[in-house]
Amino acid sequence: MSRIVTVGAAQMGAIQRAHSRREVVSRMVELMREAASHRCDLVVFPELTLTTFFPRWWMESQEEIDSFYEREMPSNETAPLFNESARLGIGFSLGYAELTPEGQRFNTAILVNKSAEIVGKYRKIHLPGHAGHEPWRAFQHLEKRYFEVGDLSWGVWNGLGGPMGMMICNDRRWPESYRVMGLQSVEMILLGYNTPRHNPPAPDHDNQLVMQAGAYQNGTWVVGVAKCGVEEGCEMIGGSSIIAPTGEVIGQALTQEDELVVARCDLDLTKSYKTTIFNFDMHRQPDQYRRIVEQRGAVSPQG
Amino acid sequence: MSRIVTVGAAQMGAIQRAHSRREVVSRMVELMREAASHRCDLVVFPELTLTTFFPRWWMESQEEIDSFYEREMPSNETAPLFNESARLGIGFSLGYAELTPEGQRFNTAILVNKSAEIVGKYRKIHLPGHAGHEPWRAFQHLEKRYFEVGDLSWGVWNGLGGPMGMMICNDRRWPESYRVMGLQSVEMILLGYNTPRHNPPAPDHDNQLVMQAGAYQNGTWVVGVAKCGVEEGCEMIGGSSIIAPTGEVIGQALTQEDELVVARCDLDLTKSYKTTIFNFDMHRQPDQYRRIVEQRGAVSPQG
């Protein structure tokens, strides 16, 4: 038996500050068309796809800050994506900066079905970086300034051939992100990222390790999609990856540019994990995990 | 700055049913002496080191079952390990089947300091396998029959040069195991395992992936030590590994036999992780993780 979902990981190269949403959406529509021509069921775009990665700057002008957020989705500028989705019958996932009618700001991703209807929304929980200006850095990483912590936990939705969830960038380094979706029977996790190659004093990282472990430990596919290249002088990693429930990387981007990676993902490959060694109901012991929710920071050893 | 702990991963080849504890302890003492000769601070032995891996058999005779358990530690048979530890001034960690005075049975590991004093105890939480007889299997995996679920969660103890914790075998596939120790500032996790090469219907597994991810995601060293080789007709994997907080494997066994792997582990390498990207107090969001403790098995997607 097999339940194939064909996915396109739509890696995107650098988006400079001068690039308009119209230009970006035009590149995205092109990638969507390529994905549809390969009979993809859905195409996955990176985190904060519509603009340059603006948290790298300390900005004080509210007008300037606001220019990076979306007040509605779809909007005039993003409508072409939704129109093309409906016309081609292809789903997609998209990351963007969300400004709510109540004035809340989130780093958000949505899941859109083949009829161009938004079926799922996620707001980034693990905001990296810092909230204050730290001029000694080569670039800022001010997600804690420009976004609130997501308030929706991690959801999982049907509607695109199987149960799918979303996480964003830094979430992928935290096993809690995968597990909350694993506990909702997720079979494919879509995740976009913007990751500087070097960001001292944080050490450099293996990008695929955490996605591979998260996939395997929850018996799920993981589709990790980068915005990459040299963006406003900051070099960002590519390496967009499609990872099987075995933990194996079965698709991978090789450039630092707009690049589509296609894979036929059999959701039934998740079953042997979910029903044997990772049968949660049989093997998990939540009473012994309580520190994970009762404690935020690390404490000293007991003895 | 550096705080070096030199560790010896004492992989052990097959231990057959006919092998006495005296024979096994003699092999362990030999490995301990080798480790001391390399100036190891501690030597790590596998899970259930003292006998063959008895959960592979369905046994009904209580006397037969009891023969695999330790009623005291140290005992007459294990005293040579403790004596040699004190004489050489080397710590160790040891896995064994524990039968308590109250009649409880656990799959247990202890941490012993350089004065041969037991400073830490862990009882295995993620018991794999099954509780009933399943004769269609090539071999049984009856940990759920022969042991209770550990009741001590995961502790972390000083006393051997830095904060250390323990997990056992299947625990290494569950990110919760590492995280509970990460939340207690662990800098080195000692873990022994007995893992069949093939155990259908469970799929085959990458042994190092989960240890690498657990190390990296918690900024800790991980020392994974196998009992391996062909034991009573069952082939078990080796691959004992010493893994840095980078997620990199920096020491690895190559045989399926008694083999000592030595590495100088700088506990200060944990710091750049624990103070930047994995500064838990700064970045964790426990309110969004509640499913992890409020739910045991997986539920259906919400939409």
Coordinates of C-alpha atoms in Angstrom, one line a residue:
Chain A
M1 CA 0.0 0.0 0.0
S2 CA 1.1 3.6 -0.5
R3 CA -0.3 7.0 -0.1
I4 CA 2.0 9.2 -2.2
V5 CA 2.1 13.0 -1.6
T6 CA 4.4 14.7 -4.1
V7 CA 6.0 17.7 -2.5
G8 CA 8.0 20.5 -4.0
A9 CA 10.5 22.2 -1.6
A10 CA 10.7 25.7 -3.1
Q11 CA 14.0 27.1 -1.9
M12 CA 14.4 30.8 -2.6
G13 CA 17.6 32.7 -3.1
A14 CA 18.3 36.1 -1.6
I15 CA 15.5 38.7 -1.4
Q16 CA 17.0 42.1 -1.0
R17 CA 15.4 45.1 0.7
A18 CA 14.7 46.8 -2.6
H19 CA 12.8 43.9 -3.9
S20 CA 9.0 44.5 -4.0
R21 CA 6.4 41.9 -2.9
R22 CA 5.3 41.9 -6.5
E23 CA 8.8 40.7 -7.6
V24 CA 8.9 38.1 -4.9
V25 CA 5.5 36.8 -5.6
S26 CA 6.3 36.5 -9.3
R27 CA 9.3 34.3 -8.4
M28 CA 7.0 32.2 -6.2
V29 CA 4.4 31.8 -8.9
E30 CA 7.1 30.6 -11.2
L31 CA 8.2 28.0 -8.7
M32 CA 4.6 27.0 -8.1
R33 CA 4.1 26.5 -11.8
E34 CA 7.3 24.3 -12.0
A35 CA 6.0 22.3 -9.1
A36 CA 2.6 21.8 -10.7
S37 CA 4.3 20.7 -13.9
H38 CA 5.9 17.9 -11.9
R39 CA 2.5 17.0 -10.5
C40 CA 3.3 18.2 -7.0
D41 CA 0.4 18.1 -4.6
L42 CA 1.9 21.1 -2.7
V43 CA 4.8 23.5 -2.8
V44 CA 6.5 24.6 0.4
F45 CA 8.0 28.2 0.6
P46 CA 10.4 29.4 3.3
E47 CA 9.9 31.5 6.5
L48 CA 9.1 35.2 5.9
T49 CA 9.1 34.6 2.2
L50 CA 7.7 37.9 1.0
T51 CA 10.5 40.3 2.0
T52 CA 14.1 40.3 3.0
F53 CA 14.8 38.9 6.5
F54 CA 14.1 42.2 8.2
P55 CA 14.9 41.2 11.9
R56 CA 18.5 41.7 11.0
W57 CA 18.1 45.5 11.5
W58 CA 17.4 47.6 14.5
M59 CA 14.6 49.9 13.3
E60 CA 12.8 52.6 15.3
S61 CA 10.4 54.0 12.8
Q62 CA 7.1 52.2 13.2
E63 CA 6.2 53.0 9.7
E64 CA 9.4 51.3 8.5
I65 CA 8.8 48.3 10.7
D66 CA 5.2 48.0 9.6
S67 CA 6.2 47.9 6.0
F68 CA 7.4 44.3 6.4
Y69 CA 4.1 42.9 7.8
E70 CA 1.0 41.6 6.1
R71 CA -2.3 42.9 7.5
E72 CA -4.4 40.5 5.4
M73 CA -3.8 37.2 3.6
P74 CA -4.4 37.0 0.8
S75 CA -3.8 40.7 0.0
N76 CA -3.6 42.4 -3.4
E77 CA 0.0 41.6 -3.6
T78 CA -0.3 37.9 -2.6
A79 CA -3.5 37.2 -4.5
P80 CA -1.6 35.9 -7.5
L81 CA -0.3 33.0 -5.4
F82 CA -3.8 32.0 -4.3
N83 CA -5.2 32.5 -7.8
E84 CA -2.5 30.3 -9.3
S85 CA -3.0 27.7 -6.6
A86 CA -6.7 27.4 -7.4
R87 CA -6.0 27.5 -11.2
L88 CA -3.4 24.7 -11.0
G89 CA -5.0 22.7 -8.2
I90 CA -1.9 22.8 -6.1
G91 CA -1.6 23.4 -2.3
F92 CA 1.1 25.5 -0.7
S93 CA 2.6 26.6 2.6
L94 CA 3.9 30.2 3.0
G95 CA 5.7 32.1 5.8
Y96 CA 5.1 35.8 6.4
A97 CA 5.1 38.4 9.1
E98 CA 1.5 38.8 10.4
L99 CA 0.0 41.9 11.9
T100 CA -3.4 41.2 13.4
P101 CA -6.3 43.6 13.5
E102 CA -5.6 43.7 17.3
G103 CA -2.0 44.9 16.6
Q104 CA -0.3 41.6 17.5
R105 CA 2.7 40.6 15.5
F106 CA 3.7 37.0 14.7
N107 CA 6.1 35.1 12.5
T108 CA 3.5 33.0 10.8
A109 CA 3.0 30.2 8.4
I110 CA -0.2 29.0 6.6
L111 CA -1.2 25.9 4.9
V112 CA -3.3 26.3 1.8
N113 CA -5.3 23.5 0.1
K114 CA -5.7 22.8 -3.6
S115 CA -8.7 25.1 -3.7
A116 CA -6.6 28.0 -2.4
E117 CA -8.3 27.9 1.0
I118 CA -6.3 28.5 4.1
V119 CA -6.7 25.3 6.2
G120 CA -4.1 25.7 8.9
K121 CA -2.1 28.5 10.6
Y122 CA 1.0 28.3 12.8
R123 CA 2.7 31.2 14.7
K124 CA 6.4 30.7 15.5
I125 CA 7.1 29.7 19.1
H126 CA 10.9 29.5 19.4
L127 CA 11.9 33.0 18.5
P128 CA 15.7 33.1 18.4
G129 CA 18.0 36.0 18.9
H130 CA 17.5 39.0 21.2
A131 CA 15.1 41.9 21.9
G132 CA 17.6 44.8 22.4
H133 CA 20.0 46.5 20.1
E134 CA 23.4 44.7 20.2
P135 CA 25.5 46.8 17.9
W136 CA 28.6 44.6 18.4
R137 CA 27.0 41.9 16.3
A138 CA 27.8 41.7 12.5
F139 CA 24.0 41.8 12.1
Q140 CA 21.1 41.9 14.5
H141 CA 18.7 39.0 15.0
L142 CA 15.7 40.8 16.5
E143 CA 12.9 38.3 16.3
K144 CA 12.3 38.8 20.0
R145 CA 11.7 42.5 19.3
Y146 CA 9.5 42.2 16.2
F147 CA 7.3 39.2 17.1
E148 CA 5.3 37.9 20.0
V149 CA 5.7 34.2 20.9
G150 CA 3.2 32.2 18.9
D151 CA 0.0 31.4 20.8
L152 CA -1.4 28.5 18.8
S153 CA 1.0 25.7 19.9
W154 CA 1.5 23.4 16.9
G155 CA -1.5 22.1 15.0
V156 CA -2.0 19.3 12.5
W157 CA -4.5 19.4 9.6
N158 CA -5.8 17.1 7.0
G159 CA -6.8 18.4 3.6
L160 CA -3.7 17.8 1.5
G161 CA -3.5 14.1 1.3
G162 CA -2.6 13.4 5.0
P163 CA -2.1 15.0 8.4
M164 CA 0.4 17.9 8.0
G165 CA 1.8 20.4 10.4
M166 CA 4.1 23.4 10.3
M167 CA 7.1 24.7 12.2
I168 CA 9.4 27.7 11.5
C169 CA 13.2 27.9 11.4
N170 CA 14.6 27.7 15.0
D171 CA 11.7 25.4 16.0
R172 CA 13.5 22.7 14.2
R173 CA 16.2 22.6 16.8
W174 CA 13.7 21.9 19.6
P175 CA 12.4 18.4 19.9
E176 CA 9.3 19.7 21.6
S177 CA 8.1 21.2 18.3
Y178 CA 8.1 17.8 16.5
R179 CA 6.7 15.9 19.5
V180 CA 3.6 18.1 19.9
M181 CA 2.8 17.4 16.3
G182 CA 3.8 13.7 16.6
L183 CA 1.2 13.5 19.4
Q184 CA -1.4 14.6 16.8
S185 CA -0.4 11.9 14.3
V186 CA 1.5 14.2 11.9
E187 CA 2.8 12.5 8.8
M188 CA 4.5 15.5 7.1
I189 CA 6.0 18.6 8.7
L190 CA 6.6 21.7 6.6
L191 CA 9.2 24.1 7.8
G192 CA 10.8 27.2 6.3
Y193 CA 13.9 28.8 7.6
N194 CA 16.3 31.8 7.2
T195 CA 19.6 30.8 8.8
P196 CA 22.8 32.8 8.8
R197 CA 25.9 30.7 8.0
H198 CA 27.8 32.2 11.0
N199 CA 26.1 33.9 13.9
P200 CA 28.7 34.2 16.7
P201 CA 28.8 33.8 19.6
A202 CA 26.4 30.9 18.8
P203 CA 28.5 28.0 17.4
D204 CA 27.9 26.8 13.9
H205 CA 25.4 24.0 13.4
D206 CA 24.6 20.9 11.5
N207 CA 21.4 21.8 9.7
Q208 CA 20.1 18.4 8.8
L209 CA 20.8 16.5 12.1
V210 CA 17.8 18.0 14.0
M211 CA 15.4 17.5 11.1
Q212 CA 16.5 13.9 10.6
A213 CA 16.1 13.1 14.3
G214 CA 12.7 14.9 14.5
A215 CA 11.5 12.9 11.5
Y216 CA 12.6 9.6 12.8
Q217 CA 11.5 10.1 16.4
N218 CA 8.0 10.9 15.4
G219 CA 7.7 8.7 12.3
T220 CA 7.0 11.6 10.0
W221 CA 8.3 13.3 6.8
V222 CA 10.0 16.6 7.2
V223 CA 10.3 19.2 4.4
G224 CA 12.8 21.9 5.3
V225 CA 13.0 24.9 2.9
A226 CA 15.6 27.7 3.1
K227 CA 15.7 31.3 2.0
C228 CA 19.4 31.5 1.3
G229 CA 22.2 33.2 -0.5
V230 CA 23.7 36.5 0.3
E231 CA 20.9 38.8 1.4
E232 CA 21.9 42.4 2.2
G233 CA 25.5 41.2 3.0
C234 CA 24.4 38.4 5.2
E235 CA 25.2 34.9 4.0
M236 CA 22.4 32.4 4.7
I237 CA 22.6 28.6 4.4
G238 CA 20.6 26.7 1.8
G239 CA 20.4 22.9 2.0
S240 CA 16.7 22.6 1.7
S241 CA 15.9 19.0 2.5
I242 CA 13.2 16.4 2.3
I243 CA 13.6 13.8 5.0
A244 CA 11.9 10.4 5.4
P245 CA 10.6 8.9 8.6
T246 CA 13.7 6.7 8.5
G247 CA 15.7 9.9 9.2
E248 CA 17.3 9.7 5.8
V249 CA 17.6 12.7 3.5
I250 CA 16.0 11.7 0.2
G251 CA 15.9 15.1 -1.5
Q252 CA 18.3 18.1 -1.2
A253 CA 18.9 21.5 -2.8
L254 CA 22.4 22.1 -4.1
T255 CA 22.4 25.8 -5.0
Q256 CA 21.9 28.9 -2.9
E257 CA 19.3 30.2 -5.3
D258 CA 15.6 29.7 -6.3
E259 CA 15.5 25.9 -6.7
L260 CA 12.8 23.4 -6.7
V261 CA 13.4 19.9 -5.1
V262 CA 10.7 17.4 -5.8
A263 CA 10.0 14.1 -4.0
R264 CA 7.3 11.5 -4.0
C265 CA 6.7 10.9 -0.3
D266 CA 4.8 7.8 0.7
L267 CA 2.9 8.7 3.9
D268 CA 2.4 5.0 4.6
L269 CA 6.2 4.8 5.4
T270 CA 5.3 6.5 8.7
K271 CA 3.3 3.4 9.8
S272 CA 6.0 1.0 10.8
Y273 CA 7.4 3.6 13.2
K274 CA 4.1 4.8 14.6
T275 CA 2.9 1.2 15.3
T276 CA 6.0 -0.4 16.7
I277 CA 9.0 1.3 18.4
F278 CA 7.3 4.7 18.4
N279 CA 3.8 3.6 19.4
F280 CA 3.4 6.4 21.8
D281 CA 0.5 4.9 23.7
M282 CA 2.5 1.8 24.4
H283 CA 5.8 3.3 25.3
R284 CA 5.6 7.0 26.4
Q285 CA 5.7 7.7 30.1
P286 CA 4.5 11.3 30.6
D287 CA 4.6 11.2 34.4
Q288 CA 8.4 11.0 34.1
Y289 CA 8.6 14.0 31.7
R290 CA 7.0 16.7 34.0
R291 CA 10.1 18.9 34.1
I292 CA 9.6 19.6 30.4
V293 CA 6.6 21.7 31.2
E294 CA 7.1 22.6 34.8
Q295 CA 10.4 24.2 34.2
R296 CA 11.6 26.7 31.7
G297 CA 15.3 27.2 32.3
A298 CA 17.9 24.7 33.5
V299 CA 18.5 24.2 37.2
S300 CA 21.6 22.8 39.0
P301 CA 22.1 19.1 39.4
Q302 CA 20.6 17.5 42.5
G303 CA 23.7 15.9 43.9
Chain B
M1 CA 39.6 27.2 29.6
S2 CA 38.8 23.5 29.6
R3 CA 37.5 20.9 32.0
I4 CA 38.6 17.6 30.6
V5 CA 36.9 14.4 31.7
T6 CA 38.6 11.4 30.1
V7 CA 36.0 8.7 29.6
G8 CA 36.4 5.1 28.6
A9 CA 33.4 3.5 26.7
A10 CA 33.8 -0.2 27.7
Q11 CA 31.9 -2.0 24.9
M12 CA 31.4 -5.6 25.7
G13 CA 31.0 -8.5 23.3
A14 CA 28.5 -11.3 23.7
I15 CA 27.8 -12.7 27.2
Q16 CA 26.2 -16.2 26.8
R17 CA 23.8 -17.7 29.2
A18 CA 26.5 -20.1 30.5
H19 CA 28.8 -17.3 31.5
S20 CA 29.0 -16.7 35.2
R21 CA 28.9 -13.3 36.8
R22 CA 32.5 -14.1 37.9
E23 CA 33.6 -14.5 34.3
V24 CA 31.8 -11.3 33.3
V25 CA 33.2 -9.2 36.2
S26 CA 36.6 -10.5 35.4
R27 CA 36.3 -9.1 31.8
M28 CA 35.0 -5.8 33.2
V29 CA 37.9 -5.5 35.6
E30 CA 40.2 -6.0 32.7
L31 CA 38.5 -3.2 30.8
M32 CA 38.6 -1.0 33.9
R33 CA 42.3 -1.5 34.3
E34 CA 42.9 -0.6 30.6
A35 CA 40.9 2.5 31.1
A36 CA 42.8 3.5 34.2
S37 CA 46.1 2.9 32.4
H38 CA 44.9 5.5 29.9
R39 CA 44.1 7.8 32.8
C40 CA 40.4 7.7 32.3
D41 CA 38.3 9.4 35.0
L42 CA 35.5 6.9 34.5
V43 CA 34.6 3.8 32.5
V44 CA 31.1 3.2 31.2
F45 CA 29.7 -0.3 30.9
P46 CA 26.6 -1.4 29.0
E47 CA 23.0 -2.1 30.0
L48 CA 22.4 -5.3 31.9
T49 CA 26.1 -6.0 31.9
L50 CA 26.3 -8.8 34.3
T51 CA 24.4 -11.5 32.4
T52 CA 23.2 -12.3 29.0
F53 CA 20.3 -10.2 27.8
F54 CA 17.6 -12.4 29.4
P55 CA 14.4 -10.6 28.2
R56 CA 14.8 -12.4 25.0
W57 CA 13.3 -15.5 26.6
W58 CA 9.8 -16.2 27.9
M59 CA 10.5 -17.8 31.3
E60 CA 7.9 -19.1 33.7
S61 CA 10.0 -20.4 36.6
Q62 CA 10.4 -17.6 39.1
E63 CA 13.6 -19.1 40.3
E64 CA 15.0 -19.0 36.8
I65 CA 13.9 -15.4 36.3
D66 CA 15.3 -14.4 39.7
S67 CA 18.7 -15.8 38.7
F68 CA 19.2 -12.8 36.5
Y69 CA 18.6 -10.1 39.1
E70 CA 20.9 -8.4 41.7
R71 CA 19.5 -8.2 45.2
E72 CA 22.4 -6.1 46.4
M73 CA 25.0 -3.8 44.9
P74 CA 27.8 -4.4 45.5
S75 CA 27.4 -8.1 46.0
N76 CA 30.0 -10.8 46.5
E77 CA 30.2 -11.2 42.8
T78 CA 30.4 -7.5 41.9
A79 CA 32.7 -6.5 44.8
P80 CA 35.8 -6.9 42.6
L81 CA 34.6 -4.0 40.4
F82 CA 34.1 -1.7 43.4
N83 CA 37.4 -2.8 44.9
E84 CA 39.3 -2.2 41.7
S85 CA 37.6 1.2 41.3
A86 CA 38.7 2.3 44.7
R87 CA 42.2 0.9 44.2
L88 CA 42.7 2.6 40.8
G89 CA 40.8 5.7 41.7
I90 CA 38.5 5.4 38.7
G91 CA 34.7 5.9 38.6
F92 CA 32.3 3.8 36.6
S93 CA 28.7 3.3 35.5
L94 CA 27.1 -0.1 35.4
G95 CA 23.8 -1.5 34.2
Y96 CA 22.1 -4.4 35.9
A97 CA 18.7 -6.0 36.7
E98 CA 17.7 -4.7 40.2
L99 CA 15.4 -6.6 42.6
T100 CA 14.5 -4.4 45.5
P101 CA 13.8 -5.6 49.1
E102 CA 10.2 -4.8 48.4
G103 CA 10.2 -7.1 45.4
Q104 CA 10.2 -4.5 42.7
R105 CA 12.2 -5.2 39.5
F106 CA 13.9 -2.5 37.5
N107 CA 16.4 -2.2 34.6
T108 CA 18.9 0.0 36.5
A109 CA 22.1 1.9 36.1
I110 CA 24.4 3.3 38.8
L111 CA 27.0 6.0 38.8
V112 CA 30.0 5.2 41.0
N113 CA 32.6 7.8 42.0
K114 CA 36.4 7.4 42.2
S115 CA 36.1 6.2 45.8
A116 CA 33.8 3.4 44.7
E117 CA 30.7 5.1 46.3
I118 CA 27.4 4.9 44.5
V119 CA 26.5 8.5 43.8
G120 CA 23.6 8.2 41.4
K121 CA 20.9 5.7 40.3
Y122 CA 18.6 5.6 37.3
R123 CA 15.8 3.1 36.6
K124 CA 14.9 2.6 32.9
I125 CA 11.7 4.4 31.9
H126 CA 11.3 3.6 28.2
L127 CA 10.9 -0.2 28.4
P128 CA 10.7 -1.5 24.8
G129 CA 9.1 -4.7 23.5
H130 CA 6.1 -6.5 24.9
A131 CA 4.7 -8.1 28.1
G132 CA 3.1 -11.3 26.6
H133 CA 4.6 -14.3 24.9
E134 CA 4.8 -13.7 21.1
P135 CA 6.1 -16.9 19.8
W136 CA 6.1 -15.8 16.1
R137 CA 9.1 -13.6 16.9
A138 CA 12.6 -14.8 16.2
F139 CA 13.3 -13.9 19.8
Q140 CA 11.3 -12.2 22.5
H141 CA 11.8 -8.7 23.9
L142 CA 10.1 -9.0 27.2
E143 CA 11.3 -6.0 29.1
K144 CA 7.7 -5.0 29.8
R145 CA 7.3 -8.4 31.5
Y146 CA 10.4 -8.5 33.6
F147 CA 10.7 -4.8 34.7
E148 CA 8.5 -2.0 36.1
V149 CA 8.7 1.4 34.6
G150 CA 11.5 3.4 36.3
D151 CA 10.2 5.7 39.1
L152 CA 13.1 8.1 39.5
S153 CA 12.7 10.2 36.3
W154 CA 16.3 11.1 35.2
G155 CA 18.7 12.6 37.7
V156 CA 22.0 14.5 37.3
W157 CA 24.8 14.2 39.7
N158 CA 28.2 15.9 40.3
G159 CA 31.0 13.9 41.7
L160 CA 33.0 12.8 38.6
G161 CA 34.2 16.1 37.3
G162 CA 31.0 17.6 36.2
P163 CA 27.2 17.0 36.1
M164 CA 26.4 13.6 34.7
G165 CA 23.2 11.6 34.1
M166 CA 22.3 8.2 32.8
M167 CA 19.8 6.7 30.4
I168 CA 19.4 3.1 29.2
C169 CA 19.1 1.7 25.7
N170 CA 15.7 2.6 24.2
D171 CA 15.6 5.9 26.2
R172 CA 18.1 7.2 23.6
R173 CA 15.4 7.3 20.9
W174 CA 13.1 9.5 23.0
P175 CA 14.0 13.2 23.2
E176 CA 12.3 13.6 26.5
S177 CA 15.1 11.5 28.1
Y178 CA 17.8 14.0 27.1
R179 CA 15.7 17.0 27.8
V180 CA 14.8 16.1 31.4
M181 CA 18.6 15.9 32.1
G182 CA 19.3 19.0 30.0
L183 CA 17.0 20.9 32.3
Q184 CA 19.3 19.9 35.1
S185 CA 22.4 21.2 33.4
V186 CA 23.8 17.8 32.4
E187 CA 27.1 17.9 30.7
M188 CA 27.7 14.2 30.1
I189 CA 25.1 11.4 29.6
L190 CA 26.2 7.8 30.1
L191 CA 24.0 5.2 28.3
G192 CA 24.4 1.5 27.8
Y193 CA 22.4 -0.5 25.3
N194 CA 21.6 -4.1 24.0
T195 CA 20.1 -3.7 20.6
P196 CA 19.3 -6.5 18.1
R197 CA 20.4 -5.8 14.6
H198 CA 17.0 -6.8 13.2
N199 CA 13.8 -6.8 15.2
P200 CA 10.9 -7.0 12.9
P201 CA 8.2 -5.7 12.5
A202 CA 10.1 -2.7 13.9
P203 CA 12.1 -1.2 11.1
D204 CA 15.9 -1.0 11.2
H205 CA 17.4 2.1 12.8
D206 CA 20.3 4.5 12.6
N207 CA 21.9 4.1 16.0
Q208 CA 23.9 7.3 16.1
L209 CA 21.4 9.8 14.9
V210 CA 19.3 10.0 18.0
M211 CA 22.4 10.3 20.3
Q212 CA 23.9 13.0 18.1
A213 CA 20.6 15.0 18.2
G214 CA 20.2 14.5 21.9
A215 CA 23.8 15.7 22.5
Y216 CA 23.4 18.8 20.3
Q217 CA 19.9 19.8 21.4
N218 CA 21.0 19.8 25.1
G219 CA 24.6 20.9 24.7
T220 CA 26.0 17.8 26.4
W221 CA 28.4 14.9 25.8
V222 CA 26.8 11.5 25.2
V223 CA 28.7 8.2 25.8
G224 CA 26.8 5.3 24.3
V225 CA 28.1 1.8 25.1
A226 CA 26.9 -1.4 23.5
K227 CA 26.8 -5.0 24.6
C228 CA 27.1 -6.6 21.1
G229 CA 28.1 -9.6 19.1
V230 CA 26.1 -12.8 18.6
E231 CA 24.6 -13.6 22.0
E232 CA 22.7 -16.8 22.2
G233 CA 22.0 -16.7 18.4
C234 CA 20.8 -13.1 18.5
E235 CA 23.1 -10.6 16.6
M236 CA 23.4 -7.3 18.5
I237 CA 24.8 -4.0 17.1
G238 CA 28.0 -2.5 18.4
G239 CA 28.9 1.0 17.4
S240 CA 29.7 2.3 20.9
S241 CA 30.0 6.1 20.4
I242 CA 31.3 9.2 22.2
I243 CA 29.5 12.2 20.9
A244 CA 30.3 15.9 21.4
P245 CA 27.9 18.7 22.1
T246 CA 28.4 19.7 18.5
G247 CA 26.5 16.4 17.6
E248 CA 29.7 15.0 16.1
V249 CA 30.9 11.5 16.8
I250 CA 34.4 11.8 18.1
G251 CA 35.0 8.2 19.3
Q252 CA 33.6 5.0 18.0
A253 CA 34.1 1.2 18.5
L254 CA 34.9 -0.8 15.4
T255 CA 34.5 -4.4 16.6
Q256 CA 31.7 -6.4 18.0
E257 CA 33.8 -7.5 21.0
D258 CA 35.1 -6.2 24.3
E259 CA 36.7 -2.9 23.2
L260 CA 37.7 0.2 25.0
V261 CA 37.2 3.6 23.3
V262 CA 38.9 6.5 25.0
A263 CA 38.2 10.2 24.6
R264 CA 39.2 13.4 26.4
C265 CA 35.9 15.3 26.7
D266 CA 36.1 19.0 27.5
L267 CA 33.0 19.8 29.5
D268 CA 33.4 23.5 28.7
L269 CA 32.5 22.7 25.1
T270 CA 28.9 22.5 26.4
K271 CA 28.9 26.2 27.3
S272 CA 28.5 27.9 23.9
Y273 CA 25.4 25.9 23.4
K274 CA 23.9 26.3 26.8
T275 CA 24.5 30.1 26.8
T276 CA 23.4 31.0 23.3
I277 CA 21.0 29.1 21.0
F278 CA 20.1 26.5 23.7
N279 CA 19.8 29.0 26.6
F280 CA 16.6 27.3 27.8
D281 CA 15.5 30.1 30.1
M282 CA 15.7 32.6 27.2
H283 CA 14.1 30.4 24.5
R284 CA 11.9 27.6 25.8
Q285 CA 8.1 28.1 25.9
P286 CA 6.7 25.3 28.2
D287 CA 3.2 26.6 28.0
Q288 CA 3.2 25.6 24.4
Y289 CA 4.5 22.1 25.2
R290 CA 1.7 20.9 27.4
R291 CA 0.6 18.0 25.2
I292 CA 3.9 16.3 25.9
V293 CA 2.8 15.6 29.5
E294 CA -1.0 15.8 29.2
Q295 CA -1.2 13.1 26.6
R296 CA 0.4 9.7 26.3
G297 CA -0.7 8.3 22.9
A298 CA -1.2 10.1 19.6
V299 CA -4.6 11.6 18.8
S300 CA -6.1 12.4 15.4
P301 CA -5.4 15.8 13.7
Q302 CA -7.7 18.6 14.7
G303 CA -8.9 19.5 11.1

